[in-house]
Amino acid sequence: MERTGLEMNTTCFNHSRKYISYCSFHDMMCCQYCVSESHQYCQVQPLQEVDAKKVENDLRNLTLEFQAIENFLVKMMSKIGDQRKQCLEEIGQVRNHLQTQLENLEKKMTENISRDYENLKSETEYTMEQIGNDKIKVQMMANKLTGLKRKGTDEQYLCAVTSTKNELRAIRRSLAEVRESRALLEKNMSVHVNPNLTSFDEKNNSFGEVVIQSSASIMSYSKPLSRRRMAQETFRSETDISLKKCDTLTFPRKMRITGCVRLPGGKHVFVESHKNRLVLNESGKFRDIMPFTESPFDVCHIGHNIVAVTIPERNEVVYVDILKGIQIKSSLFFKNKCYGVDCNGECMVIGFPNNERVIVADLDGTELMSFKVRGERFTLGPCEIYTVDEQLDNVICYELSGGKRWMYPDKVRQPAGVAVDRGGQVYVFSKFNKSLYLISPYGRTSRILEDNAKEDLNDFSCLYMYPGSDELLIFSYSTQAIMYTVEG
């Protein structure tokens, strides 16, 4: 049987010394003699600093993808079932114009439809079972790593991470085969009725044929999981970070910006809640692109020229083509008021602060999961949600599965806006002292980056950082927004 992390050996086989370091080049643990004899020119690091975050993220991403595939297959099966009924109804309508001689042909055709449906159903159920089994394996590996992280030693945890990496390779290969197979092709069932039946002849020996059409589905997969070694990534230190004012966006009128998103190419889309509209900024030129009857609150980029906008008073999320200035598909409606919305290119998160809840959905709005989150404002990282609770003075980081990673309590008073950079540094605006705080990754420390003595930060309304960039925007109810560059 395979050994667990708790059963792994913690001492060097060659020197009978305790492992103290990890060599990322050779992908192995080392004792002090191994380092001096064989790894003096390698980049080694203490075991407690080995970054297992990538494996943990892979486990979470795989779980989300398996869930999305399951939802897609269930939805497709329901649709095919409805199409099967439509096919049978069409056959029945033709049969009503014919007499007894058509009954045998109808029976044969019905059997063909049922046979092809059962074959399609069997193929889909097999894929669902395969996906479900792999999902359970990933969840079990994630639970196993969590247990070792809490109770095991660093050496045991690293052994478990290494073992998990090997198992993930096999699961990724299996998942790649599913992606490339016919199982995830969009399937539709219809019937082609023999045109000769309109002038029925006893020589006809066919009622028609069942047609199964397959096409590429619109579901989106998560990004491929990388195979990089567990090397420590180098990010800027929180002690070296500073803000440099690089520009000021001057609006054509006084606006209350409650939401902002930057599109590829440098365009900005603003939510102007005071005038109930979206505003597009393209190379310094502003134009209104979409009015609403109720006040919008937040916006996120879905893909291409498409954005999603929340309308709290209508419990609605609207999809808008910003170039055409029109709604492009049916809105999403909910039972409660929705405020914040964000998207990381793979999933969308919608906030319901009055119910202390967020939902994680695919890009079409199909709910994947929901969990409790306090606070009106949040921002979405690759695998995390960062949120601020203005009433309880908390800054909290959650996993996309709902688990709480860390909390930074009582230090930032009345936190009202949050952004995060590519290194995991968190930027939070405090309404209490009208200052911008920097919180280090994992919520260890904080300090003030900008305060009201340096800039006019009164009547704050929104904070935004474009993912993967060093551009930070601060909005207030005024005729301009302040743009900073994060340096360090």
Short mmCIF file of N, CA and C in Angstrom, two decimals, residues 2-85:
data_model
loop_
_atom_site.label_atom_id
_atom_site.label_comp_id
_atom_site.label_asym_id
_atom_site.label_seq_id
_atom_site.Cartn_x
_atom_site.Cartn_y
_atom_site.Cartn_z
N GLU A 2 0.32 2.32 -0.59
CA GLU A 2 1.06 3.58 -0.62
C GLU A 2 1.15 4.16 0.78
N ARG A 3 2.33 4.69 1.12
CA ARG A 3 2.51 5.30 2.44
C ARG A 3 1.97 6.71 2.44
N THR A 4 1.39 7.11 3.56
CA THR A 4 0.94 8.49 3.72
C THR A 4 2.12 9.35 4.12
N GLY A 5 1.86 10.69 4.14
CA GLY A 5 2.92 11.63 4.52
C GLY A 5 3.40 11.39 5.93
N LEU A 6 2.50 10.93 6.85
CA LEU A 6 2.90 10.72 8.23
C LEU A 6 3.83 9.52 8.38
N GLU A 7 3.81 8.61 7.36
CA GLU A 7 4.64 7.42 7.44
C GLU A 7 5.96 7.57 6.71
N MET A 8 6.17 8.68 6.02
CA MET A 8 7.39 8.87 5.25
C MET A 8 8.60 9.04 6.16
N ASN A 9 9.76 8.60 5.65
CA ASN A 9 10.99 8.75 6.42
C ASN A 9 11.41 10.21 6.46
N THR A 10 11.87 10.69 7.61
CA THR A 10 12.28 12.09 7.78
C THR A 10 13.79 12.25 7.88
N THR A 11 14.54 11.18 7.72
CA THR A 11 15.99 11.25 7.82
C THR A 11 16.63 10.83 6.51
N CYS A 12 17.82 11.35 6.26
CA CYS A 12 18.55 11.07 5.02
C CYS A 12 19.01 9.62 5.00
N PHE A 13 18.80 8.93 3.88
CA PHE A 13 19.18 7.52 3.75
C PHE A 13 20.70 7.37 3.74
N ASN A 14 21.40 8.34 3.14
CA ASN A 14 22.86 8.23 3.01
C ASN A 14 23.61 8.62 4.28
N HIS A 15 23.09 9.60 5.03
CA HIS A 15 23.84 10.14 6.17
C HIS A 15 23.14 9.96 7.51
N SER A 16 21.92 9.43 7.49
CA SER A 16 21.15 9.23 8.73
C SER A 16 21.01 10.53 9.51
N ARG A 17 20.85 11.62 8.77
CA ARG A 17 20.63 12.93 9.38
C ARG A 17 19.24 13.45 8.98
N LYS A 18 18.71 14.31 9.81
CA LYS A 18 17.38 14.85 9.55
C LYS A 18 17.42 15.79 8.34
N TYR A 19 16.40 15.65 7.47
CA TYR A 19 16.28 16.57 6.35
C TYR A 19 16.05 17.99 6.86
N ILE A 20 16.78 18.96 6.27
CA ILE A 20 16.61 20.36 6.68
C ILE A 20 16.34 21.28 5.49
N SER A 21 16.62 20.82 4.26
CA SER A 21 16.52 21.70 3.09
C SER A 21 15.87 20.97 1.93
N TYR A 22 15.50 21.76 0.92
CA TYR A 22 14.92 21.22 -0.30
C TYR A 22 15.65 21.83 -1.50
N CYS A 23 16.09 20.98 -2.43
CA CYS A 23 16.75 21.43 -3.66
C CYS A 23 15.72 21.42 -4.78
N SER A 24 15.39 22.59 -5.28
CA SER A 24 14.37 22.68 -6.33
C SER A 24 14.90 22.17 -7.67
N PHE A 25 16.23 22.23 -7.89
CA PHE A 25 16.79 21.76 -9.16
C PHE A 25 16.69 20.24 -9.27
N HIS A 26 17.06 19.53 -8.18
CA HIS A 26 16.99 18.06 -8.19
C HIS A 26 15.67 17.53 -7.66
N ASP A 27 14.80 18.43 -7.19
CA ASP A 27 13.49 18.04 -6.67
C ASP A 27 13.62 16.99 -5.57
N MET A 28 14.43 17.30 -4.54
CA MET A 28 14.65 16.33 -3.46
C MET A 28 14.97 17.07 -2.16
N MET A 29 14.75 16.35 -1.03
CA MET A 29 15.11 16.89 0.27
C MET A 29 16.57 16.54 0.58
N CYS A 30 17.21 17.38 1.41
CA CYS A 30 18.63 17.22 1.70
C CYS A 30 18.89 17.41 3.19
N CYS A 31 19.89 16.67 3.69
CA CYS A 31 20.39 16.95 5.04
C CYS A 31 21.57 17.91 4.90
N GLN A 32 22.20 18.29 6.01
CA GLN A 32 23.29 19.27 5.94
C GLN A 32 24.49 18.73 5.18
N TYR A 33 24.73 17.41 5.25
CA TYR A 33 25.86 16.83 4.52
C TYR A 33 25.57 16.73 3.03
N CYS A 34 24.31 16.44 2.67
CA CYS A 34 23.93 16.42 1.25
C CYS A 34 24.19 17.78 0.61
N VAL A 35 23.85 18.84 1.33
CA VAL A 35 24.03 20.20 0.80
C VAL A 35 25.50 20.48 0.55
N SER A 36 26.36 20.13 1.51
CA SER A 36 27.78 20.45 1.38
C SER A 36 28.48 19.55 0.35
N GLU A 37 27.99 18.32 0.18
CA GLU A 37 28.65 17.38 -0.72
C GLU A 37 28.15 17.46 -2.16
N SER A 38 26.83 17.58 -2.35
CA SER A 38 26.26 17.42 -3.69
C SER A 38 25.46 18.61 -4.19
N HIS A 39 25.14 19.54 -3.32
CA HIS A 39 24.23 20.62 -3.73
C HIS A 39 24.79 22.00 -3.41
N GLN A 40 26.13 22.10 -3.34
CA GLN A 40 26.71 23.38 -2.96
C GLN A 40 26.46 24.47 -4.00
N TYR A 41 26.20 24.07 -5.27
CA TYR A 41 25.94 25.06 -6.31
C TYR A 41 24.46 25.15 -6.68
N CYS A 42 23.62 24.44 -5.92
CA CYS A 42 22.18 24.46 -6.18
C CYS A 42 21.51 25.54 -5.34
N GLN A 43 20.31 25.87 -5.74
CA GLN A 43 19.51 26.80 -4.95
C GLN A 43 18.65 25.99 -3.99
N VAL A 44 19.07 25.92 -2.73
CA VAL A 44 18.32 25.17 -1.72
C VAL A 44 17.62 26.16 -0.79
N GLN A 45 16.58 25.68 -0.15
CA GLN A 45 15.82 26.54 0.76
C GLN A 45 15.33 25.70 1.94
N PRO A 46 15.10 26.33 3.08
CA PRO A 46 14.58 25.60 4.24
C PRO A 46 13.25 24.94 3.91
N LEU A 47 13.02 23.78 4.54
CA LEU A 47 11.80 23.03 4.24
C LEU A 47 10.55 23.84 4.52
N GLN A 48 10.58 24.64 5.60
CA GLN A 48 9.37 25.36 5.96
C GLN A 48 9.02 26.46 4.97
N GLU A 49 9.96 26.80 4.05
CA GLU A 49 9.69 27.85 3.08
C GLU A 49 9.29 27.29 1.71
N VAL A 50 9.28 25.97 1.57
CA VAL A 50 8.93 25.37 0.29
C VAL A 50 7.49 25.74 -0.05
N ASP A 51 7.30 26.20 -1.27
CA ASP A 51 5.99 26.70 -1.69
C ASP A 51 5.15 25.57 -2.26
N ALA A 52 4.18 25.11 -1.48
CA ALA A 52 3.25 24.09 -1.96
C ALA A 52 1.95 24.71 -2.45
N LYS A 53 1.92 26.03 -2.55
CA LYS A 53 0.68 26.71 -2.91
C LYS A 53 0.19 26.29 -4.29
N LYS A 54 1.12 26.04 -5.25
CA LYS A 54 0.70 25.69 -6.61
C LYS A 54 -0.08 24.39 -6.62
N VAL A 55 0.40 23.40 -5.86
CA VAL A 55 -0.32 22.13 -5.82
C VAL A 55 -1.70 22.33 -5.21
N GLU A 56 -1.78 23.13 -4.14
CA GLU A 56 -3.07 23.38 -3.51
C GLU A 56 -4.01 24.09 -4.49
N ASN A 57 -3.47 25.06 -5.24
CA ASN A 57 -4.30 25.75 -6.24
C ASN A 57 -4.76 24.80 -7.33
N ASP A 58 -3.86 23.88 -7.76
CA ASP A 58 -4.25 22.90 -8.76
C ASP A 58 -5.42 22.05 -8.28
N LEU A 59 -5.37 21.64 -7.02
CA LEU A 59 -6.46 20.84 -6.46
C LEU A 59 -7.77 21.61 -6.48
N ARG A 60 -7.71 22.88 -6.09
CA ARG A 60 -8.94 23.67 -6.08
C ARG A 60 -9.45 23.89 -7.50
N ASN A 61 -8.54 24.20 -8.44
CA ASN A 61 -8.96 24.46 -9.82
C ASN A 61 -9.56 23.21 -10.46
N LEU A 62 -8.96 22.05 -10.18
CA LEU A 62 -9.51 20.81 -10.71
C LEU A 62 -10.90 20.54 -10.16
N THR A 63 -11.09 20.79 -8.87
CA THR A 63 -12.41 20.59 -8.27
C THR A 63 -13.44 21.47 -8.96
N LEU A 64 -13.09 22.76 -9.19
CA LEU A 64 -14.02 23.67 -9.87
C LEU A 64 -14.31 23.21 -11.30
N GLU A 65 -13.27 22.72 -11.99
CA GLU A 65 -13.48 22.29 -13.37
C GLU A 65 -14.35 21.04 -13.44
N PHE A 66 -14.10 20.09 -12.54
CA PHE A 66 -14.94 18.90 -12.51
C PHE A 66 -16.40 19.28 -12.24
N GLN A 67 -16.60 20.22 -11.32
CA GLN A 67 -17.96 20.66 -11.01
C GLN A 67 -18.61 21.31 -12.23
N ALA A 68 -17.83 22.13 -12.97
CA ALA A 68 -18.37 22.79 -14.17
C ALA A 68 -18.73 21.76 -15.24
N ILE A 69 -17.89 20.72 -15.41
CA ILE A 69 -18.18 19.68 -16.40
C ILE A 69 -19.43 18.91 -16.00
N GLU A 70 -19.55 18.57 -14.72
CA GLU A 70 -20.75 17.87 -14.26
C GLU A 70 -22.00 18.70 -14.53
N ASN A 71 -21.95 20.00 -14.21
CA ASN A 71 -23.11 20.87 -14.46
C ASN A 71 -23.44 20.91 -15.94
N PHE A 72 -22.40 20.99 -16.79
CA PHE A 72 -22.61 21.03 -18.23
C PHE A 72 -23.28 19.75 -18.73
N LEU A 73 -22.79 18.60 -18.28
CA LEU A 73 -23.34 17.33 -18.74
C LEU A 73 -24.78 17.12 -18.26
N VAL A 74 -25.05 17.51 -17.02
CA VAL A 74 -26.42 17.38 -16.50
C VAL A 74 -27.37 18.27 -17.31
N LYS A 75 -26.92 19.52 -17.58
CA LYS A 75 -27.74 20.45 -18.35
C LYS A 75 -27.97 19.93 -19.77
N MET A 76 -26.90 19.34 -20.38
CA MET A 76 -27.04 18.82 -21.73
C MET A 76 -27.99 17.63 -21.76
N MET A 77 -27.91 16.75 -20.74
CA MET A 77 -28.80 15.60 -20.69
C MET A 77 -30.26 16.04 -20.60
N SER A 78 -30.52 17.08 -19.80
CA SER A 78 -31.88 17.59 -19.68
C SER A 78 -32.37 18.13 -21.02
N LYS A 79 -31.48 18.85 -21.72
CA LYS A 79 -31.85 19.42 -23.02
C LYS A 79 -32.11 18.32 -24.05
N ILE A 80 -31.23 17.30 -24.05
CA ILE A 80 -31.41 16.21 -25.01
C ILE A 80 -32.71 15.47 -24.72
N GLY A 81 -33.04 15.33 -23.44
CA GLY A 81 -34.31 14.69 -23.09
C GLY A 81 -35.49 15.46 -23.65
N ASP A 82 -35.44 16.80 -23.57
CA ASP A 82 -36.51 17.62 -24.14
C ASP A 82 -36.54 17.49 -25.66
N GLN A 83 -35.35 17.44 -26.28
CA GLN A 83 -35.29 17.30 -27.74
C GLN A 83 -35.82 15.94 -28.17
N ARG A 84 -35.56 14.93 -27.36
CA ARG A 84 -36.11 13.59 -27.66
C ARG A 84 -37.63 13.64 -27.70
N LYS A 85 -38.22 14.34 -26.72
CA LYS A 85 -39.68 14.47 -26.71
C LYS A 85 -40.18 15.21 -27.94
#
